[in-house]
Short mmCIF file of C-alpha atoms in Angstrom, two decimals:
data_model
loop_
_atom_site.label_atom_id
_atom_site.label_comp_id
_atom_site.label_asym_id
_atom_site.label_seq_id
_atom_site.Cartn_x
_atom_site.Cartn_y
_atom_site.Cartn_z
CA MET A 20 16.43 12.66 -7.84
CA ALA A 21 18.07 9.57 -7.02
CA THR A 22 17.43 9.55 -3.67
CA ASN A 23 14.11 9.33 -3.45
CA ARG A 24 14.07 6.97 -6.17
CA ILE A 25 15.30 4.70 -4.56
CA LEU A 26 13.31 5.36 -1.42
CA MET A 27 9.97 5.19 -4.12
CA LEU A 28 11.79 1.81 -5.27
CA LEU A 29 11.72 0.22 -2.02
CA LYS A 30 8.44 1.20 -1.33
CA MET A 31 7.13 0.09 -4.26
CA ARG A 32 9.10 -3.52 -4.46
CA GLY A 33 10.71 -4.41 -1.43
CA PRO A 34 14.15 -5.81 -0.86
CA LEU A 35 16.23 -5.64 -3.06
CA THR A 36 20.09 -5.63 -3.28
CA ALA A 37 21.80 -2.95 -4.21
CA LEU A 38 22.61 -4.50 -8.08
CA ASP A 39 19.14 -4.91 -8.08
CA ILE A 40 18.32 -1.16 -7.41
CA ALA A 41 21.06 0.09 -9.57
CA SER A 42 20.34 -2.10 -12.18
CA GLU A 43 15.74 -1.51 -12.10
CA LEU A 44 16.80 3.15 -11.79
CA LYS A 45 20.15 2.77 -14.65
CA ILE A 46 22.79 4.67 -12.07
CA THR A 47 26.24 3.23 -10.75
CA LYS A 48 25.77 0.55 -7.84
CA GLU A 49 28.57 2.35 -6.26
CA GLY A 50 26.57 5.46 -5.89
CA VAL A 51 23.44 3.64 -4.82
CA ARG A 52 26.08 1.85 -1.73
CA LEU A 53 27.08 5.45 -0.95
CA GLN A 54 23.02 6.24 -1.03
CA LEU A 55 22.52 3.18 1.33
CA VAL A 56 25.10 3.95 3.72
CA LYS A 57 23.67 6.83 3.94
CA PHE A 58 19.87 5.57 4.59
CA LEU A 59 21.17 3.19 6.66
CA GLU A 60 22.44 5.45 9.11
CA GLU A 61 19.78 7.65 9.41
CA GLY A 62 17.51 4.37 10.18
CA LEU A 63 15.26 5.31 6.54
CA ILE A 64 16.56 1.27 5.76
CA GLU A 65 17.32 -1.75 7.31
CA VAL A 66 19.24 -4.49 5.67
CA GLU A 67 18.92 -8.10 5.79
CA LYS A 68 21.55 -10.88 4.46
CA GLU A 69 20.39 -14.04 2.47
CA SER A 70 22.13 -17.01 1.90
CA LYS A 71 22.04 -17.95 -1.81
CA GLY A 72 24.39 -21.06 -2.22
CA VAL A 73 28.23 -20.68 -2.20
CA GLY A 74 29.24 -17.36 -1.96
CA ARG A 75 28.65 -14.69 1.00
CA PRO A 76 25.73 -13.58 1.75
CA GLN A 77 22.82 -11.16 -0.34
CA LYS A 78 22.45 -8.10 1.07
CA PHE A 79 18.89 -6.98 1.00
CA TYR A 80 17.15 -3.91 1.90
CA THR A 81 14.05 -2.10 2.76
CA ILE A 82 12.31 0.36 4.16
CA SER A 83 12.45 0.95 8.19
CA ASP A 84 9.13 1.38 9.84
CA TYR A 85 10.55 4.90 10.49
CA GLY A 86 11.26 5.26 6.70
CA ASN A 87 7.70 4.87 6.35
CA THR A 88 7.29 8.00 8.43
CA LYS A 89 8.44 9.53 5.82
CA PHE A 90 5.10 9.12 3.52
CA PRO A 91 2.50 10.66 3.64
CA ASP A 92 -0.29 9.38 6.31
CA THR A 93 -3.27 11.87 6.46
CA HIS A 94 -3.58 14.15 9.21
CA ALA A 95 -2.33 10.75 11.15
CA GLU A 96 -2.37 12.32 14.70
CA LEU A 97 -6.23 14.80 14.04
CA THR A 98 -7.44 11.54 12.40
CA VAL A 99 -6.52 9.62 15.67
CA LYS A 100 -7.66 11.96 18.33
CA LEU A 101 -11.04 12.76 15.92
CA LEU A 102 -11.65 8.96 16.04
CA SER A 103 -10.78 8.48 19.71
CA ILE A 104 -13.06 11.03 20.91
CA ILE A 105 -16.01 9.52 18.83
CA LYS A 106 -14.85 6.03 20.56
CA GLU A 107 -14.54 6.93 24.02
CA SER A 108 -17.25 9.34 24.49
CA MET A 109 -20.41 8.59 21.60
CA GLY A 110 -19.08 4.83 21.98
CA ASP A 111 -18.93 1.99 19.75
CA GLU A 112 -22.53 3.02 17.65
CA ALA A 113 -21.42 6.78 16.65
CA MET A 114 -17.74 4.87 15.49
CA GLN A 115 -19.58 2.35 13.49
CA MET A 116 -21.86 5.10 12.19
CA VAL A 117 -18.89 7.08 10.91
CA ILE A 118 -17.40 4.25 8.99
CA ASN A 119 -20.55 3.74 7.65
CA ILE A 120 -20.99 7.56 6.56
CA ASN A 121 -17.34 7.30 4.89
CA GLU A 122 -18.05 4.07 3.07
CA ALA A 123 -21.09 5.10 1.28
CA SER A 124 -19.49 8.25 0.46
CA GLY A 125 -16.57 5.85 -1.42
CA LYS A 126 -18.69 3.72 -3.15
CA LYS A 127 -20.71 6.34 -4.46
CA ARG A 128 -17.14 8.62 -5.77
CA TYR A 129 -15.71 4.68 -7.31
CA HIS A 130 -19.09 4.37 -8.47
CA GLU A 131 -19.58 7.15 -10.53
CA GLU A 132 -15.83 6.53 -12.20
CA ILE A 133 -15.82 2.44 -13.13
CA ASP A 134 -19.13 2.01 -13.16
CA PRO A 135 -19.04 3.20 -17.24
CA LEU A 136 -16.59 0.88 -18.00
CA PRO A 137 -16.51 -1.79 -20.12
CA ASP A 138 -14.31 -4.74 -18.44
CA LEU A 139 -13.12 -6.03 -15.68
CA GLU A 140 -9.49 -5.12 -15.93
CA SER A 141 -10.40 -1.85 -17.34
CA LYS A 142 -12.03 -1.73 -13.96
CA ILE A 143 -9.33 -2.51 -11.68
CA GLN A 144 -7.24 -0.18 -14.03
CA SER A 145 -9.51 2.20 -12.55
CA LEU A 146 -10.32 1.71 -9.36
CA VAL A 147 -5.80 1.89 -9.64
CA ASN A 148 -5.91 5.23 -10.25
CA ILE A 149 -7.87 6.23 -7.85
CA ARG A 150 -6.77 4.82 -4.86
CA SER A 151 -3.26 6.24 -6.05
CA LYS A 152 -4.54 9.41 -6.43
CA GLU A 153 -5.30 8.68 -2.69
CA GLY A 154 -1.90 8.03 -1.85
CA TYR A 155 -2.19 4.52 -1.78
CA MET A 156 0.77 3.73 -4.44
CA ALA A 157 -1.72 1.38 -5.95
CA GLU A 158 -0.90 -1.43 -8.52
CA TYR A 159 -2.29 -4.33 -10.27
CA ALA A 160 -1.01 -7.70 -11.85
CA LYS A 161 -2.15 -10.55 -13.16
CA ASN A 162 -1.64 -14.30 -11.79
CA ASP A 163 -3.22 -17.39 -12.16
CA GLU A 164 -6.24 -16.63 -10.57
CA GLY A 165 -7.34 -13.49 -11.86
CA TYR A 166 -5.59 -10.09 -10.73
CA MET A 167 -4.00 -8.93 -7.70
CA LEU A 168 -4.62 -5.24 -6.44
CA ILE A 169 -0.80 -4.04 -4.71
CA GLU A 170 -1.47 -1.25 -2.50
CA ASN A 171 2.35 -0.32 -1.29
CA HIS A 172 1.23 2.56 1.24
CA CYS A 173 -1.81 3.18 3.60
CA PRO A 174 -2.30 7.04 4.15
CA ILE A 175 -5.22 6.24 6.70
CA CYS A 176 -2.65 3.97 8.31
CA ALA A 177 -3.02 5.56 11.65
CA ALA A 178 -6.87 5.54 11.40
CA ALA A 179 -7.08 1.67 10.78
CA THR A 180 -4.61 1.45 13.69
CA VAL A 181 -7.50 2.43 15.98
CA CYS A 182 -9.80 1.37 14.32
CA GLN A 183 -9.56 -1.69 11.76
CA GLY A 184 -13.55 -1.32 10.67
CA PHE A 185 -12.18 1.27 8.15
CA CYS A 186 -10.28 -2.07 6.57
CA ALA A 187 -13.41 -3.80 5.95
CA SER A 188 -14.74 -0.81 4.93
CA GLU A 189 -12.54 -0.40 1.68
CA LEU A 190 -12.84 -4.06 0.73
CA GLN A 191 -17.07 -4.05 1.01
CA ILE A 192 -15.92 -1.14 -0.94
CA PHE A 193 -14.37 -2.76 -3.88
CA ARG A 194 -17.17 -5.27 -3.94
CA SER A 195 -19.18 -3.56 -4.53
CA VAL A 196 -17.30 -1.84 -7.49
CA LEU A 197 -16.07 -4.68 -9.11
CA GLY A 198 -19.86 -6.60 -8.77
CA GLU A 199 -20.78 -10.01 -8.23
CA SER A 200 -18.99 -11.52 -10.98
CA VAL A 201 -15.83 -12.22 -9.13
CA SER A 202 -14.31 -12.58 -5.49
CA ILE A 203 -11.52 -10.46 -3.72
CA TYR A 204 -10.06 -11.11 -0.40
CA ARG A 205 -7.55 -10.07 1.15
CA THR A 206 -4.25 -11.69 1.02
CA ASP A 207 -1.76 -8.94 2.46
CA HIS A 208 -2.05 -6.49 5.31
CA ILE A 209 -0.24 -3.21 6.83
CA ILE A 210 -1.61 -3.38 9.85
CA SER A 211 -0.75 -7.06 10.48
CA GLY A 212 2.98 -6.04 9.84
CA ALA A 213 2.56 -6.82 6.05
CA ARG A 214 4.75 -4.03 3.51
CA ARG A 215 1.57 -3.95 1.78
CA CYS A 216 -1.98 -4.65 1.66
CA ALA A 217 -2.76 -7.24 -1.33
CA TYR A 218 -5.80 -8.59 -3.07
CA GLN A 219 -6.61 -11.78 -5.17
CA ILE A 220 -9.24 -10.44 -7.39
CA THR A 221 -10.94 -13.85 -9.04
CA VAL A 222 -13.71 -14.05 -11.50
CA VAL A 223 -16.37 -16.78 -9.92
#
């Protein structure tokens, strides 16, 4: 359905014009405009005008905060409640123990799938596949410094907002499975207001 494809494209690619969307999805510009008007009325997207030289400013469309709620956040309300109970009743040490156990479990699963692979790019592709299955809408691209790992959605965003230790833990998992021959650092962070989480991966 074009409706879902438009929202997915905006989620994956960020601000786009109606023409960009029509071209990418191979549907008519008028059809795109009708859907965009509907999404604006429903609060699913936002529009920004950007002036580029002579002529009228271009309109760029992006997913709104409300629109992001239409993508899965794994058991968000229950997760936040449980984490808050742990933190308030048992303290920071208990919370850190939960994070450590979750990290150890993640490392074990990821290593089992990634360790047998022969080179860095195949390991990154496997990591992308795993993360996408978990709901992170992951992808990667080569750049001048090496590779950029991109996660267009965070299915644990509610939990990570309550306790950012989960984000730090995920970065440690990436570093563990990709090995000591690379450096990894986060360049974009959804929790800090970015559209996506992104990680620069560079061979050292």
